[in-house]
PDB file of C-alpha atoms and ligand atoms in Angstrom:
ATOM      1  CA  UNK A1078       0.000   0.000   0.000  1.00 39.00           C
ATOM      2  CA  UNK A1079       2.899   2.297   0.728  1.00 43.00           C
ATOM      3  CA  UNK A1080       4.078   1.862  -2.850  1.00 42.00           C
ATOM      4  CA  UNK A1081       0.653   2.656  -4.254  1.00 43.00           C
ATOM      5  CA  UNK A1082       0.528   5.845  -2.248  1.00 41.00           C
ATOM      6  CA  UNK A1083       3.924   6.821  -3.597  1.00 39.00           C
ATOM      7  CA  UNK A1084       2.884   6.200  -7.181  1.00 39.00           C
ATOM      8  CA  UNK A1085      -0.304   8.152  -6.655  1.00 40.00           C
ATOM      9  CA  UNK A1086       1.514  11.108  -5.148  1.00 40.00           C
ATOM     10  CA  UNK A1087       4.028  11.145  -7.999  1.00 41.00           C
ATOM     11  CA  UNK A1088       1.153  11.158 -10.460  1.00 41.00           C
ATOM     12  CA  UNK A1089      -0.484  14.076  -8.729  1.00 40.00           C
ATOM     13  CA  UNK A1090       2.780  15.978  -8.521  1.00 40.00           C
ATOM     14  CA  UNK A1091       3.309  15.473 -12.232  1.00 42.00           C
ATOM     15  CA  UNK A1092      -0.174  16.745 -13.007  1.00 40.00           C
ATOM     16  CA  UNK A1093       0.311  19.768 -10.796  1.00 37.00           C
ATOM     17  CA  UNK A1094       3.629  20.525 -12.446  1.00 38.00           C
ATOM     18  CA  UNK A1095       2.355  19.882 -15.936  1.00 39.00           C
ATOM     19  CA  UNK A1096       3.506  23.112 -17.499  1.00 38.00           C
ATOM     20  CA  UNK A1097       4.553  23.310 -21.164  1.00 40.00           C
ATOM     21  CA  UNK A1098       8.175  23.485 -20.019  1.00 41.00           C
ATOM     22  CA  UNK A1099       8.054  20.148 -18.234  1.00 44.00           C
ATOM     23  CA  UNK A1100       9.596  18.379 -21.209  1.00 45.00           C
ATOM     24  CA  UNK A1101      12.390  20.932 -21.509  1.00 48.00           C
ATOM     25  CA  UNK A1102      11.331  21.750 -25.039  1.00 54.00           C
ATOM     26  CA  UNK A1103      13.841  19.462 -26.740  1.00 68.00           C
ATOM     27  CA  UNK A1104      13.248  16.228 -24.877  1.00 83.00           C
ATOM     28  CA  UNK A1105      11.028  13.676 -26.446  1.00 91.00           C
ATOM     29  CA  UNK A1106      10.093  10.277 -25.114  1.00 94.00           C
ATOM     30  CA  UNK A1107       8.617   7.326 -26.941  1.00 96.00           C
ATOM     31  CA  UNK A1108       7.445   3.913 -25.826  1.00 97.00           C
ATOM     32  CA  UNK A1109       7.046   0.827 -27.960  1.00 97.00           C
ATOM     33  CA  UNK A1110       6.238  -2.853 -27.444  1.00 97.00           C
ATOM     34  CA  UNK A1111       4.596  -2.376 -24.063  1.00 98.00           C
ATOM     35  CA  UNK A1112       3.084  -5.627 -22.802  1.00 98.00           C
ATOM     36  CA  UNK A1113       1.892  -7.422 -19.699  1.00 98.00           C
ATOM     37  CA  UNK A1114       1.934 -11.204 -19.416  1.00 97.00           C
ATOM     38  CA  UNK A1115      -1.392 -12.565 -18.160  1.00 97.00           C
ATOM     39  CA  UNK A1116      -0.786 -14.532 -14.948  1.00 96.00           C
ATOM     40  CA  UNK A1117      -1.462 -18.230 -14.945  1.00 93.00           C
ATOM     41  CA  UNK A1118      -4.850 -19.110 -13.371  1.00 92.00           C
ATOM     42  CA  UNK A1119      -4.909 -18.624  -9.622  1.00 94.00           C
ATOM     43  CA  UNK A1120      -1.989 -16.214  -9.589  1.00 96.00           C
ATOM     44  CA  UNK A1121      -2.092 -12.418  -9.584  1.00 97.00           C
ATOM     45  CA  UNK A1122       1.541 -11.504 -10.205  1.00 97.00           C
ATOM     46  CA  UNK A1123       2.563 -10.578 -13.731  1.00 97.00           C
ATOM     47  CA  UNK A1124       5.689  -9.516 -15.562  1.00 97.00           C
ATOM     48  CA  UNK A1125       5.713  -6.843 -18.207  1.00 98.00           C
ATOM     49  CA  UNK A1126       8.008  -5.105 -20.617  1.00 98.00           C
ATOM     50  CA  UNK A1127       8.438  -2.168 -22.944  1.00 98.00           C
ATOM     51  CA  UNK A1128      11.067  -0.229 -24.825  1.00 98.00           C
ATOM     52  CA  UNK A1129      11.546   3.395 -23.788  1.00 98.00           C
ATOM     53  CA  UNK A1130      13.550   5.807 -25.919  1.00 97.00           C
ATOM     54  CA  UNK A1131      14.450   9.433 -25.326  1.00 96.00           C
ATOM     55  CA  UNK A1132      16.022  12.154 -27.388  1.00 95.00           C
ATOM     56  CA  UNK A1133      17.684  15.077 -25.674  1.00 94.00           C
ATOM     57  CA  UNK A1134      18.569  14.915 -22.001  1.00 93.00           C
ATOM     58  CA  UNK A1135      18.814  11.647 -20.111  1.00 95.00           C
ATOM     59  CA  UNK A1136      15.772  10.680 -18.067  1.00 96.00           C
ATOM     60  CA  UNK A1137      14.833   8.021 -15.568  1.00 97.00           C
ATOM     61  CA  UNK A1138      11.786   5.799 -15.326  1.00 98.00           C
ATOM     62  CA  UNK A1139      10.715   6.038 -11.695  1.00 98.00           C
ATOM     63  CA  UNK A1140       7.304   4.403 -11.661  1.00 98.00           C
ATOM     64  CA  UNK A1141       4.469   2.769 -13.533  1.00 98.00           C
ATOM     65  CA  UNK A1142       0.784   2.380 -12.815  1.00 98.00           C
ATOM     66  CA  UNK A1143      -2.197   0.659 -14.360  1.00 98.00           C
ATOM     67  CA  UNK A1144      -5.833   0.177 -13.410  1.00 98.00           C
ATOM     68  CA  UNK A1145      -5.592  -3.603 -13.786  1.00 98.00           C
ATOM     69  CA  UNK A1146      -3.028  -4.072 -10.988  1.00 98.00           C
ATOM     70  CA  UNK A1147      -2.712  -2.892  -7.391  1.00 98.00           C
ATOM     71  CA  UNK A1148       0.962  -1.995  -7.712  1.00 98.00           C
ATOM     72  CA  UNK A1149       3.645  -1.965 -10.380  1.00 98.00           C
ATOM     73  CA  UNK A1150       7.323  -2.211  -9.439  1.00 98.00           C
ATOM     74  CA  UNK A1151      10.520  -1.790 -11.428  1.00 98.00           C
ATOM     75  CA  UNK A1152      12.749  -4.850 -11.091  1.00 98.00           C
ATOM     76  CA  UNK A1153      16.224  -5.811 -12.212  1.00 97.00           C
ATOM     77  CA  UNK A1154      17.564  -9.331 -12.556  1.00 94.00           C
ATOM     78  CA  UNK A1155      21.049 -10.427 -11.683  1.00 91.00           C
ATOM     79  CA  UNK A1156      22.908 -13.672 -11.231  1.00 89.00           C
ATOM     80  CA  UNK A1157      23.988 -14.276  -7.638  1.00 89.00           C
ATOM     81  CA  UNK A1158      25.700 -17.526  -6.693  1.00 91.00           C
ATOM     82  CA  UNK A1159      24.320 -19.159  -9.797  1.00 92.00           C
ATOM     83  CA  UNK A1160      20.737 -18.117  -9.066  1.00 92.00           C
ATOM     84  CA  UNK A1161      18.788 -15.417 -10.903  1.00 90.00           C
ATOM     85  CA  UNK A1162      17.446 -12.911  -8.409  1.00 93.00           C
ATOM     86  CA  UNK A1163      15.018 -10.041  -8.860  1.00 95.00           C
ATOM     87  CA  UNK A1164      15.469  -6.788  -7.061  1.00 96.00           C
ATOM     88  CA  UNK A1165      13.119  -3.844  -6.797  1.00 98.00           C
ATOM     89  CA  UNK A1166      14.738  -0.585  -7.865  1.00 98.00           C
ATOM     90  CA  UNK A1167      13.570   3.000  -7.530  1.00 98.00           C
ATOM     91  CA  UNK A1168      14.587   4.089 -11.001  1.00 97.00           C
ATOM     92  CA  UNK A1169      15.930   2.898 -14.343  1.00 98.00           C
ATOM     93  CA  UNK A1170      17.965   5.314 -16.437  1.00 97.00           C
ATOM     94  CA  UNK A1171      17.479   5.956 -20.122  1.00 97.00           C
ATOM     95  CA  UNK A1172      19.529   8.194 -22.367  1.00 96.00           C
ATOM     96  CA  UNK A1173      19.598   9.113 -26.027  1.00 96.00           C
ATOM     97  CA  UNK A1174      20.998   6.246 -28.071  1.00 95.00           C
ATOM     98  CA  UNK A1175      20.555   3.780 -25.203  1.00 96.00           C
ATOM     99  CA  UNK A1176      16.908   2.770 -25.039  1.00 97.00           C
ATOM    100  CA  UNK A1177      15.655   1.207 -21.847  1.00 98.00           C
ATOM    101  CA  UNK A1178      14.483  -2.296 -22.706  1.00 98.00           C
ATOM    102  CA  UNK A1179      12.320  -4.016 -20.106  1.00 98.00           C
ATOM    103  CA  UNK A1180      11.689  -7.708 -20.762  1.00 95.00           C
ATOM    104  CA  UNK A1181      11.623 -11.062 -19.052  1.00 88.00           C
ATOM    105  CA  UNK A1182      15.133 -12.171 -18.160  1.00 88.00           C
ATOM    106  CA  UNK A1183      16.331  -8.608 -17.721  1.00 94.00           C
ATOM    107  CA  UNK A1184      15.015  -5.473 -16.092  1.00 97.00           C
ATOM    108  CA  UNK A1185      11.231  -5.710 -16.167  1.00 98.00           C
ATOM    109  CA  UNK A1186       7.937  -4.449 -14.812  1.00 98.00           C
ATOM    110  CA  UNK A1187       6.406  -6.522 -12.028  1.00 98.00           C
ATOM    111  CA  UNK A1188       2.699  -6.169 -11.382  1.00 98.00           C
ATOM    112  CA  UNK A1189       1.003  -7.294  -8.182  1.00 98.00           C
ATOM    113  CA  UNK A1190      -2.693  -7.777  -7.555  1.00 98.00           C
ATOM    114  CA  UNK A1191      -3.459  -8.204 -11.232  1.00 98.00           C
ATOM    115  CA  UNK A1192      -7.146  -8.409 -12.183  1.00 97.00           C
ATOM    116  CA  UNK A1193      -8.186 -11.928 -13.216  1.00 95.00           C
ATOM    117  CA  UNK A1194     -10.503 -10.423 -15.827  1.00 94.00           C
ATOM    118  CA  UNK A1195      -7.861  -9.312 -18.311  1.00 96.00           C
ATOM    119  CA  UNK A1196      -7.925 -11.107 -21.647  1.00 97.00           C
ATOM    120  CA  UNK A1197      -5.043 -11.985 -23.911  1.00 97.00           C
ATOM    121  CA  UNK A1198      -5.008  -9.649 -26.906  1.00 97.00           C
ATOM    122  CA  UNK A1199      -6.664  -6.670 -25.229  1.00 98.00           C
ATOM    123  CA  UNK A1200      -4.766  -3.493 -24.430  1.00 98.00           C
ATOM    124  CA  UNK A1201      -4.746  -1.567 -21.168  1.00 98.00           C
ATOM    125  CA  UNK A1202      -3.454   1.854 -20.237  1.00 98.00           C
ATOM    126  CA  UNK A1203      -0.039   1.942 -18.597  1.00 98.00           C
ATOM    127  CA  UNK A1204       1.040   5.240 -17.046  1.00 98.00           C
ATOM    128  CA  UNK A1205       4.787   5.791 -16.769  1.00 98.00           C
ATOM    129  CA  UNK A1206       6.350   8.381 -14.466  1.00 98.00           C
ATOM    130  CA  UNK A1207       9.667   9.846 -15.587  1.00 97.00           C
ATOM    131  CA  UNK A1208      12.070  12.324 -14.094  1.00 96.00           C
ATOM    132  CA  UNK A1209      14.300  14.598 -16.104  1.00 94.00           C
ATOM    133  CA  UNK A1210      17.916  15.448 -15.343  1.00 87.00           C
ATOM    134  CA  UNK A1211      16.672  18.674 -13.736  1.00 89.00           C
ATOM    135  CA  UNK A1212      14.413  16.678 -11.397  1.00 89.00           C
ATOM    136  CA  UNK A1213      11.188  17.573 -13.182  1.00 93.00           C
ATOM    137  CA  UNK A1214       8.548  14.866 -13.316  1.00 95.00           C
ATOM    138  CA  UNK A1215       6.300  13.957 -16.170  1.00 94.00           C
ATOM    139  CA  UNK A1216       3.885  11.168 -16.922  1.00 96.00           C
ATOM    140  CA  UNK A1217       3.306   9.345 -20.151  1.00 96.00           C
ATOM    141  CA  UNK A1218       0.385   7.049 -20.890  1.00 97.00           C
ATOM    142  CA  UNK A1219       0.946   4.156 -23.241  1.00 97.00           C
ATOM    143  CA  UNK A1220      -1.036   1.079 -24.192  1.00 98.00           C
ATOM    144  CA  UNK A1221       0.199  -2.310 -23.049  1.00 98.00           C
ATOM    145  CA  UNK A1222      -0.902  -5.488 -24.811  1.00 98.00           C
ATOM    146  CA  UNK A1223      -1.952  -8.427 -22.671  1.00 98.00           C
ATOM    147  CA  UNK A1224       0.014 -11.446 -23.789  1.00 97.00           C
ATOM    148  CA  UNK A1225      -0.008 -15.107 -22.910  1.00 95.00           C
ATOM    149  CA  UNK A1226       2.965 -16.804 -21.303  1.00 87.00           C
ATOM    150  CA  UNK A1227       5.586 -17.502 -23.944  1.00 78.00           C
ATOM    151  CA  UNK A1228       4.024 -15.234 -26.584  1.00 74.00           C
TER     152      UNK A1228
HETATM  153 CU1   CU B 232      10.274  -9.109 -10.936  1.00 95.93          CU
END
């Protein structure tokens, strides 16, 4: 719940600060291939991915939110003592020429409390919160495709 409150407050802050200058004029951000993997029956935890590109100043992805899950976390994967471990992180950096690729097996989105009603093939809104190098926050809404495991 603490995480949800944080995401919500970031979203509100971004709205409040949503002046035309929030993108710095020259920064542009694009998202492609956003997806969420439908959990297997009886489970409510899902992985997700996307590719985030920026032009201009470096930015950081600091949060994600969607109506179909209670919380969304940013996770990294690393090999420790021969075992793949996931770790929650507060931000993932992205800079021009180095897109941020979130996918299974690497850094990814992790969704908790996922609605059992989502259907493979449908799309849902995914709201990303980004910070600029000057600390300004902005949000970006993209559409994530619900996929089946292994698709
Ligand atoms: Cu994870």
